[in-house]
Amino acid sequence: MTSFRVRRTAERVAARQRGVAAIEFALVFSVLFLAVYGVITFGGVLYVQQVISRAAEDGARAAQLSQTNTAPEALKANVLSAIYRSISLSSITPAAAGTTASSKEVWIRSKMPPPDVVVTPGKVVIKVTYPYSANPLLPALPFTGSWMPTSLSGKATAATPS
């Protein structure tokens, strides 16, 4: 009879331990998931920031490669074209925007404000702003707060041929 009680007590302890292990797994998994998702989301924000900075630099490069006697309006159009092309070749557009660069460019033009391009004699200043909170790369988790930036911007300056 004693061995029966010992065995039964051991089974109860084992059953309790399995329940504790499940609770520990749930707690650890939740914390780990939040940490990994936070790192991935932060990486996504950094990627979009790099895309926007690169677009401003590509616009500055287009301004530098322009002809000496280019009219300011034509120079601004070339710069804007280079900026939108640079952004459309990145992976920040959703799948619904399409897969071609032209369909992605249409989506980008509709979702972000036009870049500021200031053309002065001998210099072009470009500022690109992307509304990240309206078009995040990854959605924020509920109840985690809103730590993501509202907008991301990149700025570049280029000397133009005089």
CSV table of N, CA and C in Angstrom, one decimal:
chain,number,residue,atom,x,y,z
A,1,MET,N,0.8,-1.2,0.0
A,1,MET,CA,0.0,0.0,0.0
A,1,MET,C,0.9,1.3,0.0
A,2,THR,N,2.0,1.2,0.7
A,2,THR,CA,2.9,2.3,0.7
A,2,THR,C,3.4,2.7,-0.7
A,3,SER,N,3.8,1.7,-1.4
A,3,SER,CA,4.4,1.9,-2.7
A,3,SER,C,3.3,2.5,-3.7
A,4,PHE,N,2.0,2.2,-3.5
A,4,PHE,CA,1.0,2.8,-4.3
A,4,PHE,C,0.9,4.3,-4.0
A,5,ARG,N,0.9,4.6,-2.7
A,5,ARG,CA,0.8,6.1,-2.3
A,5,ARG,C,2.1,6.8,-2.8
A,6,VAL,N,3.2,6.3,-2.8
A,6,VAL,CA,4.4,6.9,-3.3
A,6,VAL,C,4.3,7.1,-4.8
A,7,ARG,N,3.9,6.1,-5.5
A,7,ARG,CA,3.8,6.2,-6.9
A,7,ARG,C,2.7,7.3,-7.3
A,8,ARG,N,1.6,7.3,-6.6
A,8,ARG,CA,0.6,8.3,-6.9
A,8,ARG,C,1.0,9.7,-6.6
A,9,THR,N,1.7,9.9,-5.5
A,9,THR,CA,2.3,11.2,-5.2
A,9,THR,C,3.3,11.6,-6.2
A,10,ALA,N,4.1,10.7,-6.7
A,10,ALA,CA,5.1,11.0,-7.7
A,10,ALA,C,4.4,11.4,-9.0
A,11,GLU,N,3.3,10.8,-9.4
A,11,GLU,CA,2.6,11.1,-10.6
A,11,GLU,C,2.0,12.5,-10.4
A,12,ARG,N,1.5,12.9,-9.2
A,12,ARG,CA,0.9,14.2,-9.0
A,12,ARG,C,2.0,15.3,-9.2
A,13,VAL,N,3.1,15.0,-8.6
A,13,VAL,CA,4.2,16.0,-8.7
A,13,VAL,C,4.7,16.2,-10.2
A,14,ALA,N,4.7,15.1,-10.9
A,14,ALA,CA,5.1,15.1,-12.4
A,14,ALA,C,4.1,15.9,-13.1
A,15,ALA,N,2.8,15.7,-12.9
A,15,ALA,CA,1.7,16.4,-13.6
A,15,ALA,C,1.8,17.9,-13.3
A,16,ARG,N,2.1,18.3,-12.0
A,16,ARG,CA,2.2,19.7,-11.7
A,16,ARG,C,3.4,20.3,-12.4
A,17,GLN,N,4.5,19.5,-12.5
A,17,GLN,CA,5.7,20.0,-13.2
A,17,GLN,C,5.5,20.3,-14.7
A,18,ARG,N,4.7,19.4,-15.3
A,18,ARG,CA,4.3,19.7,-16.7
A,18,ARG,C,3.5,21.0,-16.9
A,19,GLY,N,2.7,21.2,-16.0
A,19,GLY,CA,1.9,22.5,-16.0
A,19,GLY,C,2.8,23.7,-15.8
A,20,VAL,N,3.7,23.6,-14.9
A,20,VAL,CA,4.7,24.7,-14.7
A,20,VAL,C,5.5,24.9,-15.9
A,21,ALA,N,6.0,23.9,-16.6
A,21,ALA,CA,6.8,24.0,-17.8
A,21,ALA,C,6.0,24.7,-18.9
A,22,ALA,N,4.8,24.4,-19.0
A,22,ALA,CA,3.9,25.1,-20.0
A,22,ALA,C,3.8,26.6,-19.7
A,23,ILE,N,3.6,26.9,-18.5
A,23,ILE,CA,3.5,28.3,-18.1
A,23,ILE,C,4.8,29.0,-18.3
A,24,GLU,N,5.9,28.4,-18.0
A,24,GLU,CA,7.2,29.0,-18.2
A,24,GLU,C,7.5,29.2,-19.7
A,25,PHE,N,7.1,28.2,-20.5
A,25,PHE,CA,7.3,28.4,-21.9
A,25,PHE,C,6.5,29.6,-22.5
A,26,ALA,N,5.3,29.7,-22.0
A,26,ALA,CA,4.4,30.8,-22.5
A,26,ALA,C,5.0,32.1,-22.1
A,27,LEU,N,5.5,32.3,-20.9
A,27,LEU,CA,6.1,33.5,-20.5
A,27,LEU,C,7.4,33.8,-21.3
A,28,VAL,N,8.2,32.9,-21.4
A,28,VAL,CA,9.5,33.1,-22.1
A,28,VAL,C,9.3,33.3,-23.5
A,29,PHE,N,8.4,32.6,-24.2
A,29,PHE,CA,8.1,32.8,-25.6
A,29,PHE,C,7.5,34.1,-25.8
A,30,SER,N,6.7,34.6,-25.0
A,30,SER,CA,6.1,36.0,-25.2
A,30,SER,C,7.2,37.0,-25.2
A,31,VAL,N,8.0,37.0,-24.2
A,31,VAL,CA,9.1,38.0,-24.1
A,31,VAL,C,10.1,37.8,-25.3
A,32,LEU,N,10.4,36.6,-25.6
A,32,LEU,CA,11.3,36.4,-26.8
A,32,LEU,C,10.7,36.9,-28.1
A,33,PHE,N,9.4,36.6,-28.3
A,33,PHE,CA,8.7,37.0,-29.5
A,33,PHE,C,8.7,38.6,-29.6
A,34,LEU,N,8.4,39.2,-28.5
A,34,LEU,CA,8.4,40.7,-28.5
A,34,LEU,C,9.8,41.3,-28.8
A,35,ALA,N,10.8,40.6,-28.2
A,35,ALA,CA,12.2,41.1,-28.5
A,35,ALA,C,12.6,40.9,-29.9
A,36,VAL,N,12.3,39.8,-30.5
A,36,VAL,CA,12.7,39.5,-31.9
A,36,VAL,C,11.9,40.4,-32.8
A,37,TYR,N,10.6,40.5,-32.5
A,37,TYR,CA,9.7,41.4,-33.4
A,37,TYR,C,10.2,42.8,-33.3
A,38,GLY,N,10.6,43.3,-32.1
A,38,GLY,CA,11.1,44.6,-32.0
A,38,GLY,C,12.4,44.9,-32.8
A,39,VAL,N,13.3,43.9,-32.7
A,39,VAL,CA,14.5,44.0,-33.5
A,39,VAL,C,14.2,44.1,-35.0
A,40,ILE,N,13.3,43.2,-35.5
A,40,ILE,CA,13.0,43.2,-36.9
A,40,ILE,C,12.3,44.5,-37.3
A,41,THR,N,11.4,45.0,-36.5
A,41,THR,CA,10.7,46.3,-36.8
A,41,THR,C,11.7,47.4,-36.8
A,42,PHE,N,12.6,47.4,-35.9
A,42,PHE,CA,13.6,48.5,-35.8
A,42,PHE,C,14.5,48.4,-37.1
A,43,GLY,N,14.8,47.2,-37.5
A,43,GLY,CA,15.6,47.0,-38.7
A,43,GLY,C,14.8,47.5,-40.0
A,44,GLY,N,13.5,47.3,-40.0
A,44,GLY,CA,12.7,47.8,-41.1
A,44,GLY,C,12.7,49.3,-41.1
A,45,VAL,N,12.6,50.0,-40.0
A,45,VAL,CA,12.7,51.4,-40.0
A,45,VAL,C,14.0,51.9,-40.5
A,46,LEU,N,15.1,51.3,-40.1
A,46,LEU,CA,16.4,51.6,-40.5
A,46,LEU,C,16.5,51.4,-42.1
A,47,TYR,N,16.0,50.3,-42.6
A,47,TYR,CA,16.0,50.1,-44.0
A,47,TYR,C,15.3,51.2,-44.8
A,48,VAL,N,14.1,51.6,-44.3
A,48,VAL,CA,13.4,52.7,-45.0
A,48,VAL,C,14.1,54.0,-44.9
A,49,GLN,N,14.8,54.2,-43.8
A,49,GLN,CA,15.6,55.5,-43.7
A,49,GLN,C,16.7,55.4,-44.7
A,50,GLN,N,17.4,54.3,-44.8
A,50,GLN,CA,18.4,54.2,-45.8
A,50,GLN,C,17.9,54.4,-47.3
A,51,VAL,N,16.7,53.9,-47.5
A,51,VAL,CA,16.1,54.0,-48.9
A,51,VAL,C,15.9,55.5,-49.1
A,52,ILE,N,15.3,56.2,-48.2
A,52,ILE,CA,15.0,57.7,-48.3
A,52,ILE,C,16.3,58.5,-48.5
A,53,SER,N,17.3,58.2,-47.7
A,53,SER,CA,18.6,58.9,-47.8
A,53,SER,C,19.2,58.6,-49.2
A,54,ARG,N,19.2,57.3,-49.6
A,54,ARG,CA,19.7,57.0,-50.9
A,54,ARG,C,19.0,57.7,-52.0
A,55,ALA,N,17.7,57.9,-51.9
A,55,ALA,CA,16.9,58.6,-52.9
A,55,ALA,C,17.4,60.0,-53.0
A,56,ALA,N,17.6,60.7,-51.9
A,56,ALA,CA,18.1,62.1,-51.9
A,56,ALA,C,19.4,62.1,-52.6
A,57,GLU,N,20.3,61.2,-52.3
A,57,GLU,CA,21.6,61.1,-52.9
A,57,GLU,C,21.5,60.9,-54.4
A,58,ASP,N,20.6,60.0,-54.8
A,58,ASP,CA,20.5,59.8,-56.2
A,58,ASP,C,19.9,61.0,-56.9
A,59,GLY,N,19.1,61.8,-56.3
A,59,GLY,CA,18.6,63.0,-56.8
A,59,GLY,C,19.8,64.0,-57.0
A,60,ALA,N,20.6,64.1,-56.0
A,60,ALA,CA,21.8,65.0,-56.1
A,60,ALA,C,22.8,64.5,-57.2
A,61,ARG,N,22.9,63.2,-57.3
A,61,ARG,CA,23.8,62.7,-58.4
A,61,ARG,C,23.2,63.1,-59.8
A,62,ALA,N,21.9,63.0,-59.9
A,62,ALA,CA,21.3,63.4,-61.2
A,62,ALA,C,21.5,64.9,-61.5
A,63,ALA,N,21.4,65.7,-60.4
A,63,ALA,CA,21.7,67.1,-60.6
A,63,ALA,C,23.1,67.4,-61.0
A,64,GLN,N,24.0,66.6,-60.4
A,64,GLN,CA,25.4,66.8,-60.8
A,64,GLN,C,25.7,66.4,-62.2
A,65,LEU,N,25.0,65.4,-62.7
A,65,LEU,CA,25.3,64.9,-64.1
A,65,LEU,C,24.5,65.7,-65.1
A,66,SER,N,23.8,66.7,-64.7
A,66,SER,CA,23.0,67.5,-65.7
A,66,SER,C,23.9,68.3,-66.6
A,67,GLN,N,23.4,68.7,-67.7
A,67,GLN,CA,24.2,69.6,-68.6
A,67,GLN,C,24.4,71.0,-68.0
A,68,THR,N,25.4,71.7,-68.5
A,68,THR,CA,25.7,73.0,-68.0
A,68,THR,C,24.6,74.0,-68.1
A,69,ASN,N,23.9,74.0,-69.3
A,69,ASN,CA,22.9,75.0,-69.5
A,69,ASN,C,21.4,74.4,-69.3
A,70,THR,N,21.2,73.5,-68.4
A,70,THR,CA,19.9,73.0,-68.1
A,70,THR,C,19.1,74.0,-67.4
A,71,ALA,N,17.8,74.2,-67.8
A,71,ALA,CA,16.9,75.1,-67.2
A,71,ALA,C,16.6,74.6,-65.8
A,72,PRO,N,16.3,75.5,-64.8
A,72,PRO,CA,16.0,75.0,-63.5
A,72,PRO,C,14.8,74.1,-63.4
A,73,GLU,N,13.8,74.3,-64.2
A,73,GLU,CA,12.6,73.5,-64.2
A,73,GLU,C,13.0,72.1,-64.7
A,74,ALA,N,13.8,72.0,-65.8
A,74,ALA,CA,14.2,70.7,-66.3
A,74,ALA,C,15.1,69.9,-65.3
A,75,LEU,N,16.0,70.7,-64.7
A,75,LEU,CA,16.8,70.1,-63.7
A,75,LEU,C,16.0,69.5,-62.5
A,76,LYS,N,15.0,70.3,-62.1
A,76,LYS,CA,14.2,69.8,-61.0
A,76,LYS,C,13.4,68.6,-61.4
A,77,ALA,N,12.9,68.5,-62.6
A,77,ALA,CA,12.2,67.3,-63.1
A,77,ALA,C,13.1,66.1,-63.2
A,78,ASN,N,14.4,66.3,-63.6
A,78,ASN,CA,15.3,65.2,-63.6
A,78,ASN,C,15.6,64.7,-62.2
A,79,VAL,N,15.8,65.6,-61.3
A,79,VAL,CA,16.0,65.2,-59.9
A,79,VAL,C,14.9,64.5,-59.3
A,80,LEU,N,13.6,65.0,-59.5
A,80,LEU,CA,12.4,64.3,-59.0
A,80,LEU,C,12.3,62.9,-59.6
A,81,SER,N,12.6,62.8,-60.9
A,81,SER,CA,12.5,61.5,-61.6
A,81,SER,C,13.5,60.5,-61.0
A,82,ALA,N,14.7,61.0,-60.7
A,82,ALA,CA,15.7,60.1,-60.1
A,82,ALA,C,15.3,59.7,-58.7
A,83,ILE,N,14.7,60.6,-57.9
A,83,ILE,CA,14.3,60.3,-56.6
A,83,ILE,C,13.2,59.2,-56.6
A,84,TYR,N,12.2,59.4,-57.4
A,84,TYR,CA,11.1,58.4,-57.5
A,84,TYR,C,11.5,57.1,-58.0
A,85,ARG,N,12.4,57.1,-59.0
A,85,ARG,CA,13.0,55.8,-59.5
A,85,ARG,C,13.8,55.1,-58.5
A,86,SER,N,14.6,55.8,-57.7
A,86,SER,CA,15.3,55.2,-56.6
A,86,SER,C,14.4,54.5,-55.6
A,87,ILE,N,13.4,55.2,-55.2
A,87,ILE,CA,12.5,54.6,-54.2
A,87,ILE,C,11.7,53.5,-54.7
A,88,SER,N,11.3,53.6,-56.0
A,88,SER,CA,10.5,52.5,-56.6
A,88,SER,C,11.3,51.2,-56.8
A,89,LEU,N,12.6,51.3,-56.8
A,89,LEU,CA,13.4,50.1,-57.0
A,89,LEU,C,13.7,49.4,-55.7
A,90,SER,N,13.3,50.0,-54.6
A,90,SER,CA,13.5,49.4,-53.2
A,90,SER,C,12.3,48.5,-52.9
A,91,SER,N,12.3,48.0,-51.7
A,91,SER,CA,11.3,47.0,-51.3
A,91,SER,C,10.4,47.6,-50.2
A,92,ILE,N,10.1,48.9,-50.3
A,92,ILE,CA,9.3,49.5,-49.3
A,92,ILE,C,7.8,49.6,-49.7
A,93,THR,N,7.5,49.2,-50.9
A,93,THR,CA,6.1,49.3,-51.4
A,93,THR,C,5.4,48.0,-51.1
A,94,PRO,N,4.1,48.0,-50.8
A,94,PRO,CA,3.4,46.8,-50.5
A,94,PRO,C,3.2,46.0,-51.8
A,95,ALA,N,2.8,44.7,-51.6
A,95,ALA,CA,2.6,43.8,-52.8
A,95,ALA,C,1.4,44.4,-53.6
A,96,ALA,N,0.5,45.0,-53.0
A,96,ALA,CA,-0.7,45.5,-53.7
A,96,ALA,C,-0.3,46.6,-54.7
A,97,ALA,N,0.9,47.2,-54.5
A,97,ALA,CA,1.3,48.3,-55.4
A,97,ALA,C,1.7,47.8,-56.8
A,98,GLY,N,1.9,46.5,-56.9
A,98,GLY,CA,2.4,45.9,-58.1
A,98,GLY,C,3.8,45.5,-58.0
A,99,THR,N,4.3,44.8,-59.1
A,99,THR,CA,5.7,44.3,-59.1
A,99,THR,C,6.6,45.1,-60.0
A,100,THR,N,6.0,45.9,-60.9
A,100,THR,CA,6.9,46.6,-61.8
A,100,THR,C,7.3,48.0,-61.2
A,101,ALA,N,8.4,48.5,-61.6
A,101,ALA,CA,8.9,49.8,-61.1
A,101,ALA,C,7.9,50.9,-61.4
A,102,SER,N,7.3,50.9,-62.5
A,102,SER,CA,6.4,52.0,-62.8
A,102,SER,C,5.1,51.9,-61.9
A,103,SER,N,4.6,50.8,-61.6
A,103,SER,CA,3.4,50.7,-60.7
A,103,SER,C,3.8,51.1,-59.3
A,104,LYS,N,5.0,50.7,-58.9
A,104,LYS,CA,5.5,51.1,-57.6
A,104,LYS,C,5.7,52.6,-57.5
A,105,GLU,N,6.2,53.2,-58.6
A,105,GLU,CA,6.4,54.6,-58.6
A,105,GLU,C,5.1,55.4,-58.5
A,106,VAL,N,4.0,54.9,-59.1
A,106,VAL,CA,2.7,55.5,-59.0
A,106,VAL,C,2.2,55.4,-57.6
A,107,TRP,N,2.4,54.3,-56.9
A,107,TRP,CA,2.0,54.2,-55.5
A,107,TRP,C,2.8,55.2,-54.7
A,108,ILE,N,4.1,55.3,-54.9
A,108,ILE,CA,5.0,56.2,-54.1
A,108,ILE,C,4.6,57.6,-54.3
A,109,ARG,N,4.3,58.0,-55.5
A,109,ARG,CA,3.9,59.4,-55.8
A,109,ARG,C,2.6,59.7,-55.1
A,110,SER,N,1.7,58.7,-54.9
A,110,SER,CA,0.4,59.0,-54.3
A,110,SER,C,0.5,59.0,-52.8
A,111,LYS,N,1.5,58.3,-52.2
A,111,LYS,CA,1.6,58.2,-50.7
A,111,LYS,C,2.5,59.1,-50.0
A,112,MET,N,3.5,59.7,-50.7
A,112,MET,CA,4.4,60.6,-50.0
A,112,MET,C,4.4,62.0,-50.6
A,113,PRO,N,4.7,63.0,-49.8
A,113,PRO,CA,4.7,64.4,-50.3
A,113,PRO,C,5.8,64.6,-51.3
A,114,PRO,N,5.6,65.5,-52.2
A,114,PRO,CA,6.7,65.7,-53.2
A,114,PRO,C,8.0,66.2,-52.5
A,115,PRO,N,9.1,65.7,-53.0
A,115,PRO,CA,10.4,66.1,-52.4
A,115,PRO,C,10.6,67.6,-52.6
A,116,ASP,N,11.3,68.2,-51.6
A,116,ASP,CA,11.7,69.6,-51.8
A,116,ASP,C,13.0,69.7,-52.6
A,117,VAL,N,12.9,70.3,-53.7
A,117,VAL,CA,14.1,70.5,-54.5
A,117,VAL,C,14.3,72.0,-54.8
A,118,VAL,N,15.4,72.5,-54.2
A,118,VAL,CA,15.7,74.0,-54.3
A,118,VAL,C,16.9,74.1,-55.2
A,119,VAL,N,16.6,74.8,-56.3
A,119,VAL,CA,17.7,75.0,-57.3
A,119,VAL,C,18.2,76.4,-57.3
A,120,THR,N,19.4,76.6,-56.9
A,120,THR,CA,20.0,77.9,-56.9
A,120,THR,C,21.3,77.9,-57.9
A,121,PRO,N,21.8,79.0,-58.3
A,121,PRO,CA,22.9,78.9,-59.2
A,121,PRO,C,24.1,78.2,-58.6
A,122,GLY,N,24.5,77.1,-59.2
A,122,GLY,CA,25.7,76.4,-58.7
A,122,GLY,C,25.4,75.3,-57.6
A,123,LYS,N,24.1,75.2,-57.1
A,123,LYS,CA,23.8,74.3,-56.0
A,123,LYS,C,22.4,73.9,-56.1
A,124,VAL,N,22.2,72.6,-55.7
A,124,VAL,CA,20.8,72.0,-55.5
A,124,VAL,C,20.7,71.4,-54.2
A,125,VAL,N,19.7,71.7,-53.4
A,125,VAL,CA,19.4,71.1,-52.1
A,125,VAL,C,18.1,70.3,-52.2
A,126,ILE,N,18.2,69.1,-51.8
A,126,ILE,CA,17.1,68.1,-51.9
A,126,ILE,C,16.8,67.6,-50.6
A,127,LYS,N,15.5,67.6,-50.3
A,127,LYS,CA,15.0,67.0,-49.0
A,127,LYS,C,13.8,66.1,-49.4
A,128,VAL,N,14.0,64.8,-49.0
A,128,VAL,CA,12.9,63.8,-49.2
A,128,VAL,C,12.3,63.4,-47.9
A,129,THR,N,11.0,63.4,-47.8
A,129,THR,CA,10.3,63.0,-46.6
A,129,THR,C,9.3,61.9,-46.9
A,130,TYR,N,9.4,60.9,-46.1
A,130,TYR,CA,8.5,59.7,-46.2
A,130,TYR,C,7.6,59.5,-45.0
A,131,PRO,N,6.3,59.5,-45.1
A,131,PRO,CA,5.4,59.4,-44.0
A,131,PRO,C,5.4,57.9,-43.5
A,132,TYR,N,6.3,57.6,-42.6
A,132,TYR,CA,6.4,56.2,-42.2
A,132,TYR,C,5.2,55.7,-41.4
A,133,SER,N,4.6,56.5,-40.5
A,133,SER,CA,3.5,56.1,-39.7
A,133,SER,C,2.3,55.7,-40.6
A,134,ALA,N,2.1,56.4,-41.7
A,134,ALA,CA,1.0,56.0,-42.6
A,134,ALA,C,1.3,54.8,-43.4
A,135,ASN,N,2.6,54.5,-43.7
A,135,ASN,CA,2.9,53.4,-44.5
A,135,ASN,C,4.1,52.6,-43.9
A,136,PRO,N,3.8,52.0,-42.7
A,136,PRO,CA,4.9,51.2,-42.1
A,136,PRO,C,5.3,49.9,-42.8
A,137,LEU,N,6.5,49.6,-42.8
A,137,LEU,CA,7.0,48.3,-43.4
A,137,LEU,C,6.4,47.1,-42.7
A,138,LEU,N,6.3,47.2,-41.4
A,138,LEU,CA,5.7,46.1,-40.5
A,138,LEU,C,4.7,46.8,-39.6
A,139,PRO,N,3.6,46.1,-39.3
A,139,PRO,CA,2.7,46.7,-38.4
A,139,PRO,C,3.1,46.7,-37.0
A,140,ALA,N,2.7,47.6,-36.2
A,140,ALA,CA,3.0,47.6,-34.8
A,140,ALA,C,2.1,46.6,-34.0
A,141,LEU,N,2.7,46.0,-33.0
A,141,LEU,CA,1.9,45.0,-32.2
A,141,LEU,C,0.9,45.8,-31.3
A,142,PRO,N,-0.3,45.3,-31.1
A,142,PRO,CA,-1.2,45.9,-30.2
A,142,PRO,C,-0.6,46.0,-28.8
A,143,PHE,N,-0.9,47.0,-28.1
A,143,PHE,CA,-0.5,47.2,-26.7
A,143,PHE,C,1.0,47.4,-26.5
A,144,THR,N,1.7,47.7,-27.6
A,144,THR,CA,3.2,47.9,-27.4
A,144,THR,C,3.5,49.4,-27.4
A,145,GLY,N,2.6,50.2,-27.7
A,145,GLY,CA,2.8,51.6,-27.8
A,145,GLY,C,3.3,52.0,-29.2
A,146,SER,N,3.4,53.3,-29.4
A,146,SER,CA,3.8,53.7,-30.7
A,146,SER,C,5.1,54.4,-30.6
A,147,TRP,N,6.2,53.6,-30.8
A,147,TRP,CA,7.5,54.1,-30.7
A,147,TRP,C,8.1,54.3,-32.1
A,148,MET,N,7.4,54.0,-33.1
A,148,MET,CA,7.9,54.2,-34.5
A,148,MET,C,7.8,55.7,-34.9
A,149,PRO,N,8.7,56.1,-35.8
A,149,PRO,CA,8.7,57.5,-36.2
A,149,PRO,C,7.5,57.8,-37.1
A,150,THR,N,7.1,59.1,-37.0
A,150,THR,CA,6.0,59.5,-37.9
A,150,THR,C,6.4,59.7,-39.3
A,151,SER,N,7.6,60.2,-39.5
A,151,SER,CA,8.2,60.4,-40.8
A,151,SER,C,9.7,60.2,-40.8
A,152,LEU,N,10.2,59.9,-42.0
A,152,LEU,CA,11.7,59.7,-42.1
A,152,LEU,C,12.1,60.7,-43.2
A,153,SER,N,13.3,61.2,-43.1
A,153,SER,CA,13.7,62.2,-44.1
A,153,SER,C,15.2,62.0,-44.4
A,154,GLY,N,15.5,62.4,-45.7
A,154,GLY,CA,16.9,62.4,-46.1
A,154,GLY,C,17.2,63.7,-46.8
A,155,LYS,N,18.4,64.1,-46.7
A,155,LYS,CA,18.8,65.4,-47.3
A,155,LYS,C,20.1,65.3,-48.0
A,156,ALA,N,20.2,65.9,-49.2
A,156,ALA,CA,21.5,65.9,-49.9
A,156,ALA,C,21.6,67.3,-50.6
A,157,THR,N,22.9,67.6,-50.8
A,157,THR,CA,23.2,68.9,-51.5
A,157,THR,C,24.2,68.5,-52.6
A,158,ALA,N,24.0,69.2,-53.7
A,158,ALA,CA,24.9,68.9,-54.9
A,158,ALA,C,25.3,70.2,-55.5
A,159,ALA,N,26.6,70.2,-55.9
A,159,ALA,CA,27.0,71.4,-56.8
A,159,ALA,C,26.7,71.1,-58.2
A,160,THR,N,26.1,72.0,-58.9
A,160,THR,CA,25.7,71.8,-60.3
A,160,THR,C,26.7,72.6,-61.2
A,161,PRO,N,26.8,72.1,-62.4
A,161,PRO,CA,27.6,72.9,-63.4
A,161,PRO,C,27.1,74.3,-63.6
A,162,SER,N,27.9,75.2,-63.6
A,162,SER,CA,27.5,76.6,-63.8
A,162,SER,C,27.7,77.1,-65.2
